[in-house]
Amino acid sequence: MSEGEATLKCVIARSERRNLCSMVAEAIETRVGPEEVRRLGDDALAVFGTYEPSEIRDWLSGLLAEDESALVIEFERWSSYGPGLDTAWLMRRGH
């Protein structure tokens, strides 16, 4: 794990053949703990921690086939709205 300030990341995994969300969530939760991961729909996750986006990408690269993709974005500023998001979880992580 990288050292430094924990930040919020968005992880998006896409495949034309299969749903990757459960597999990707499990792989990330194994490393950061389930309390630091929230699903944002079928293809995206919010992840909080000191890990670099490239580290998370590397964790997932072994899970994905050649025709599947993952994108990890680190947020500097963000905001949220709506009942579909875990607002209490997000607010404890920099809102």
PDB file of C-alpha atoms in Angstrom:
ATOM      1  CA  MET A   1       0.000   0.000   0.000  1.00  0.00           C
ATOM      2  CA  SER A   2       1.155   3.514  -0.761  1.00  0.00           C
ATOM      3  CA  GLU A   3       1.714   5.853   2.100  1.00  0.00           C
ATOM      4  CA  GLY A   4       0.114   9.250   2.179  1.00  0.00           C
ATOM      5  CA  GLU A   5      -3.293  10.798   2.402  1.00  0.00           C
ATOM      6  CA  ALA A   6      -6.280   8.593   1.665  1.00  0.00           C
ATOM      7  CA  THR A   7      -8.345   9.730  -1.295  1.00  0.00           C
ATOM      8  CA  LEU A   8     -11.507   8.713  -3.065  1.00  0.00           C
ATOM      9  CA  LYS A   9     -11.224   6.818  -6.340  1.00  0.00           C
ATOM     10  CA  CYS A  10     -13.761   5.653  -8.891  1.00  0.00           C
ATOM     11  CA  VAL A  11     -13.095   2.273 -10.506  1.00  0.00           C
ATOM     12  CA  ILE A  12     -14.947   1.441 -13.714  1.00  0.00           C
ATOM     13  CA  ALA A  13     -14.661  -2.022 -15.257  1.00  0.00           C
ATOM     14  CA  ARG A  14     -16.287  -2.863 -18.588  1.00  0.00           C
ATOM     15  CA  SER A  15     -16.810  -5.983 -20.609  1.00  0.00           C
ATOM     16  CA  GLU A  16     -19.061  -6.710 -23.547  1.00  0.00           C
ATOM     17  CA  ARG A  17     -19.303 -10.366 -22.463  1.00  0.00           C
ATOM     18  CA  ARG A  18     -19.795 -10.393 -18.685  1.00  0.00           C
ATOM     19  CA  ASN A  19     -20.587  -8.289 -15.643  1.00  0.00           C
ATOM     20  CA  LEU A  20     -17.306  -7.554 -13.865  1.00  0.00           C
ATOM     21  CA  CYS A  21     -18.577  -5.590 -10.862  1.00  0.00           C
ATOM     22  CA  SER A  22     -18.763  -8.440  -8.324  1.00  0.00           C
ATOM     23  CA  MET A  23     -15.403  -9.857  -9.340  1.00  0.00           C
ATOM     24  CA  VAL A  24     -13.718  -6.441  -9.300  1.00  0.00           C
ATOM     25  CA  ALA A  25     -15.351  -5.465  -5.988  1.00  0.00           C
ATOM     26  CA  GLU A  26     -14.171  -8.690  -4.357  1.00  0.00           C
ATOM     27  CA  ALA A  27     -10.608  -8.219  -5.607  1.00  0.00           C
ATOM     28  CA  ILE A  28     -10.459  -4.658  -4.281  1.00  0.00           C
ATOM     29  CA  GLU A  29     -12.204  -5.475  -0.987  1.00  0.00           C
ATOM     30  CA  THR A  30      -9.611  -8.185  -0.342  1.00  0.00           C
ATOM     31  CA  ARG A  31      -6.909  -5.495  -0.417  1.00  0.00           C
ATOM     32  CA  VAL A  32      -8.602  -2.460   1.163  1.00  0.00           C
ATOM     33  CA  GLY A  33     -11.416  -4.002   3.210  1.00  0.00           C
ATOM     34  CA  PRO A  34     -15.134  -4.032   2.392  1.00  0.00           C
ATOM     35  CA  GLU A  35     -15.786  -0.965   4.556  1.00  0.00           C
ATOM     36  CA  GLU A  36     -13.779   1.157   2.082  1.00  0.00           C
ATOM     37  CA  VAL A  37     -15.672   0.112  -1.084  1.00  0.00           C
ATOM     38  CA  ARG A  38     -19.137   1.092  -2.324  1.00  0.00           C
ATOM     39  CA  ARG A  39     -20.821   0.022  -5.556  1.00  0.00           C
ATOM     40  CA  LEU A  40     -22.005   2.781  -7.858  1.00  0.00           C
ATOM     41  CA  GLY A  41     -24.063   0.658 -10.240  1.00  0.00           C
ATOM     42  CA  ASP A  42     -23.212  -2.302 -12.441  1.00  0.00           C
ATOM     43  CA  ASP A  43     -19.858  -1.078 -13.723  1.00  0.00           C
ATOM     44  CA  ALA A  44     -18.429   1.295 -11.106  1.00  0.00           C
ATOM     45  CA  LEU A  45     -17.145   1.350  -7.536  1.00  0.00           C
ATOM     46  CA  ALA A  46     -16.056   4.059  -5.107  1.00  0.00           C
ATOM     47  CA  VAL A  47     -12.869   3.116  -3.247  1.00  0.00           C
ATOM     48  CA  PHE A  48     -11.270   5.044  -0.368  1.00  0.00           C
ATOM     49  CA  GLY A  49      -7.650   4.564   0.618  1.00  0.00           C
ATOM     50  CA  THR A  50      -4.018   5.537   0.168  1.00  0.00           C
ATOM     51  CA  TYR A  51      -3.549   3.287  -2.863  1.00  0.00           C
ATOM     52  CA  GLU A  52      -2.454   4.879  -6.117  1.00  0.00           C
ATOM     53  CA  PRO A  53      -4.780   4.503  -9.113  1.00  0.00           C
ATOM     54  CA  SER A  54      -2.017   2.554 -10.878  1.00  0.00           C
ATOM     55  CA  GLU A  55      -1.854   0.064  -7.984  1.00  0.00           C
ATOM     56  CA  ILE A  56      -5.590  -0.614  -8.195  1.00  0.00           C
ATOM     57  CA  ARG A  57      -5.300  -0.951 -11.974  1.00  0.00           C
ATOM     58  CA  ASP A  58      -2.516  -3.497 -11.524  1.00  0.00           C
ATOM     59  CA  TRP A  59      -4.617  -5.539  -9.070  1.00  0.00           C
ATOM     60  CA  LEU A  60      -7.333  -5.798 -11.715  1.00  0.00           C
ATOM     61  CA  SER A  61      -5.169  -6.419 -14.770  1.00  0.00           C
ATOM     62  CA  GLY A  62      -4.799 -10.122 -13.970  1.00  0.00           C
ATOM     63  CA  LEU A  63      -8.585 -10.533 -13.725  1.00  0.00           C
ATOM     64  CA  LEU A  64      -9.451  -8.990 -17.064  1.00  0.00           C
ATOM     65  CA  ALA A  65      -9.404 -10.576 -20.490  1.00  0.00           C
ATOM     66  CA  GLU A  66      -7.754  -8.789 -23.440  1.00  0.00           C
ATOM     67  CA  ASP A  67     -11.106  -7.366 -24.570  1.00  0.00           C
ATOM     68  CA  GLU A  68     -12.041  -5.986 -21.117  1.00  0.00           C
ATOM     69  CA  SER A  69     -11.082  -2.663 -19.586  1.00  0.00           C
ATOM     70  CA  ALA A  70     -10.669  -0.910 -16.260  1.00  0.00           C
ATOM     71  CA  LEU A  71     -10.336   2.788 -15.484  1.00  0.00           C
ATOM     72  CA  VAL A  72      -9.292   4.140 -12.072  1.00  0.00           C
ATOM     73  CA  ILE A  73      -9.865   7.835 -11.397  1.00  0.00           C
ATOM     74  CA  GLU A  74      -8.667   9.712  -8.317  1.00  0.00           C
ATOM     75  CA  PHE A  75     -10.826  12.648  -7.258  1.00  0.00           C
ATOM     76  CA  GLU A  76      -9.515  15.941  -5.940  1.00  0.00           C
ATOM     77  CA  ARG A  77     -12.963  17.454  -5.519  1.00  0.00           C
ATOM     78  CA  TRP A  78     -16.378  15.930  -5.780  1.00  0.00           C
ATOM     79  CA  SER A  79     -19.991  16.233  -4.713  1.00  0.00           C
ATOM     80  CA  SER A  80     -22.979  13.900  -4.674  1.00  0.00           C
ATOM     81  CA  TYR A  81     -26.757  13.965  -4.557  1.00  0.00           C
ATOM     82  CA  GLY A  82     -29.555  11.426  -4.386  1.00  0.00           C
ATOM     83  CA  PRO A  83     -30.772   8.428  -2.411  1.00  0.00           C
ATOM     84  CA  GLY A  84     -28.899   5.895  -4.550  1.00  0.00           C
ATOM     85  CA  LEU A  85     -25.573   6.896  -2.973  1.00  0.00           C
ATOM     86  CA  ASP A  86     -24.342   6.126   0.528  1.00  0.00           C
ATOM     87  CA  THR A  87     -24.094   9.779   1.552  1.00  0.00           C
ATOM     88  CA  ALA A  88     -22.909   9.082   5.106  1.00  0.00           C
ATOM     89  CA  TRP A  89     -20.051   6.927   3.773  1.00  0.00           C
ATOM     90  CA  LEU A  90     -19.081   9.573   1.197  1.00  0.00           C
ATOM     91  CA  MET A  91     -19.184  12.443   3.690  1.00  0.00           C
ATOM     92  CA  ARG A  92     -16.685  10.670   5.949  1.00  0.00           C
ATOM     93  CA  ARG A  93     -14.329  10.489   2.964  1.00  0.00           C
ATOM     94  CA  GLY A  94     -13.880  14.099   1.988  1.00  0.00           C
ATOM     95  CA  HIS A  95     -17.256  15.571   1.035  1.00  0.00           C
TER      96      HIS A  95
END
